[in-house]
PDB file of C-alpha atoms in Angstrom:
ATOM      1  CA  UNK A  12     -26.156  19.204   2.928  1.00  0.00           C
ATOM      2  CA  UNK A  13     -22.308  19.067   2.737  1.00  0.00           C
ATOM      3  CA  UNK A  14     -20.414  22.220   3.393  1.00  0.00           C
ATOM      4  CA  UNK A  15     -18.276  21.748   0.203  1.00  0.00           C
ATOM      5  CA  UNK A  16     -18.646  19.596  -2.938  1.00  0.00           C
ATOM      6  CA  UNK A  17     -15.092  18.172  -2.156  1.00  0.00           C
ATOM      7  CA  UNK A  18     -12.274  18.448   0.010  1.00  0.00           C
ATOM      8  CA  UNK A  19      -8.587  17.783   0.110  1.00  0.00           C
ATOM      9  CA  UNK A  20      -6.728  16.064   2.765  1.00  0.00           C
ATOM     10  CA  UNK A  21      -3.493  18.138   3.148  1.00  0.00           C
ATOM     11  CA  UNK A  22      -1.714  16.171   5.899  1.00  0.00           C
ATOM     12  CA  UNK A  23      -2.476  13.061   8.151  1.00  0.00           C
ATOM     13  CA  UNK A  24      -1.224  11.014  10.956  1.00  0.00           C
ATOM     14  CA  UNK A  25      -0.490   7.281  10.668  1.00  0.00           C
ATOM     15  CA  UNK A  26      -3.673   5.267  10.241  1.00  0.00           C
ATOM     16  CA  UNK A  27      -2.154   2.295  11.916  1.00  0.00           C
ATOM     17  CA  UNK A  28      -3.141   3.559  15.373  1.00  0.00           C
ATOM     18  CA  UNK A  29      -6.776   3.529  16.942  1.00  0.00           C
ATOM     19  CA  UNK A  30      -7.057   7.248  16.619  1.00  0.00           C
ATOM     20  CA  UNK A  31      -5.878   8.994  13.603  1.00  0.00           C
ATOM     21  CA  UNK A  32      -6.241  12.677  12.303  1.00  0.00           C
ATOM     22  CA  UNK A  33      -6.432  14.465   8.875  1.00  0.00           C
ATOM     23  CA  UNK A  34      -6.018  18.138   8.058  1.00  0.00           C
ATOM     24  CA  UNK A  35      -8.758  18.694   5.445  1.00  0.00           C
ATOM     25  CA  UNK A  36      -9.283  21.873   3.264  1.00  0.00           C
ATOM     26  CA  UNK A  37     -11.926  23.133   1.141  1.00  0.00           C
ATOM     27  CA  UNK A  38     -13.257  26.457  -0.196  1.00  0.00           C
ATOM     28  CA  UNK A  39     -10.511  28.437   1.331  1.00  0.00           C
ATOM     29  CA  UNK A  40     -11.071  26.966   4.808  1.00  0.00           C
ATOM     30  CA  UNK A  41      -9.897  23.912   6.735  1.00  0.00           C
ATOM     31  CA  UNK A  42     -10.674  21.563   9.626  1.00  0.00           C
ATOM     32  CA  UNK A  43      -9.192  18.609  11.380  1.00  0.00           C
ATOM     33  CA  UNK A  44     -11.016  15.209  11.173  1.00  0.00           C
ATOM     34  CA  UNK A  45     -10.597  12.839  13.939  1.00  0.00           C
ATOM     35  CA  UNK A  46     -11.182   9.017  13.349  1.00  0.00           C
ATOM     36  CA  UNK A  47     -11.471   6.695  16.344  1.00  0.00           C
ATOM     37  CA  UNK A  48     -11.579   3.016  15.511  1.00  0.00           C
ATOM     38  CA  UNK A  49     -12.508   0.586  18.352  1.00  0.00           C
ATOM     39  CA  UNK A  50     -14.300  -2.889  18.685  1.00  0.00           C
ATOM     40  CA  UNK A  51     -17.629  -0.901  18.972  1.00  0.00           C
ATOM     41  CA  UNK A  52     -17.220   0.692  15.621  1.00  0.00           C
ATOM     42  CA  UNK A  53     -15.608   3.765  13.954  1.00  0.00           C
ATOM     43  CA  UNK A  54     -16.423   7.297  15.099  1.00  0.00           C
ATOM     44  CA  UNK A  55     -15.597  10.238  12.981  1.00  0.00           C
ATOM     45  CA  UNK A  56     -15.710  13.963  14.211  1.00  0.00           C
ATOM     46  CA  UNK A  57     -14.578  17.162  12.658  1.00  0.00           C
ATOM     47  CA  UNK A  58     -13.225  20.359  14.371  1.00  0.00           C
ATOM     48  CA  UNK A  59     -14.884  23.580  13.487  1.00  0.00           C
ATOM     49  CA  UNK A  60     -14.192  24.947   9.943  1.00  0.00           C
ATOM     50  CA  UNK A  61     -11.296  27.754  10.404  1.00  0.00           C
ATOM     51  CA  UNK A  62      -9.322  29.841   8.068  1.00  0.00           C
ATOM     52  CA  UNK A  63      -6.259  27.960   6.761  1.00  0.00           C
ATOM     53  CA  UNK A  64      -3.720  29.736   8.975  1.00  0.00           C
ATOM     54  CA  UNK A  65      -5.706  28.911  12.153  1.00  0.00           C
ATOM     55  CA  UNK A  66      -6.290  25.348  11.071  1.00  0.00           C
ATOM     56  CA  UNK A  67      -2.529  25.054  10.573  1.00  0.00           C
ATOM     57  CA  UNK A  68      -1.601  26.551  13.957  1.00  0.00           C
ATOM     58  CA  UNK A  69      -4.335  23.967  15.403  1.00  0.00           C
ATOM     59  CA  UNK A  70      -2.790  21.196  13.499  1.00  0.00           C
ATOM     60  CA  UNK A  71       0.789  21.888  14.680  1.00  0.00           C
ATOM     61  CA  UNK A  72      -0.705  22.011  18.362  1.00  0.00           C
ATOM     62  CA  UNK A  73      -2.219  18.718  17.800  1.00  0.00           C
ATOM     63  CA  UNK A  74       0.993  17.309  16.497  1.00  0.00           C
ATOM     64  CA  UNK A  75       2.918  18.646  19.405  1.00  0.00           C
ATOM     65  CA  UNK A  76       0.546  17.560  21.985  1.00  0.00           C
ATOM     66  CA  UNK A  77      -0.827  21.133  22.975  1.00  0.00           C
ATOM     67  CA  UNK A  78      -4.217  20.977  21.346  1.00  0.00           C
ATOM     68  CA  UNK A  79      -7.366  20.681  23.544  1.00  0.00           C
TER      69      UNK A  79
END
């Protein structure tokens, strides 16, 4: 069962590279979705759902190369 009926992509990285990211928000929470495309197929994974301020910090760290 989905956690939210709908979600909004607040920001994203370029989809032209094999790995792309989206900052998604719904119901007052947010998470980062990673999409990896390869010859073996597409794999999508999500970070834990966080409060928006925490997700924004994680998004900034990701863009600056500091996220783990």
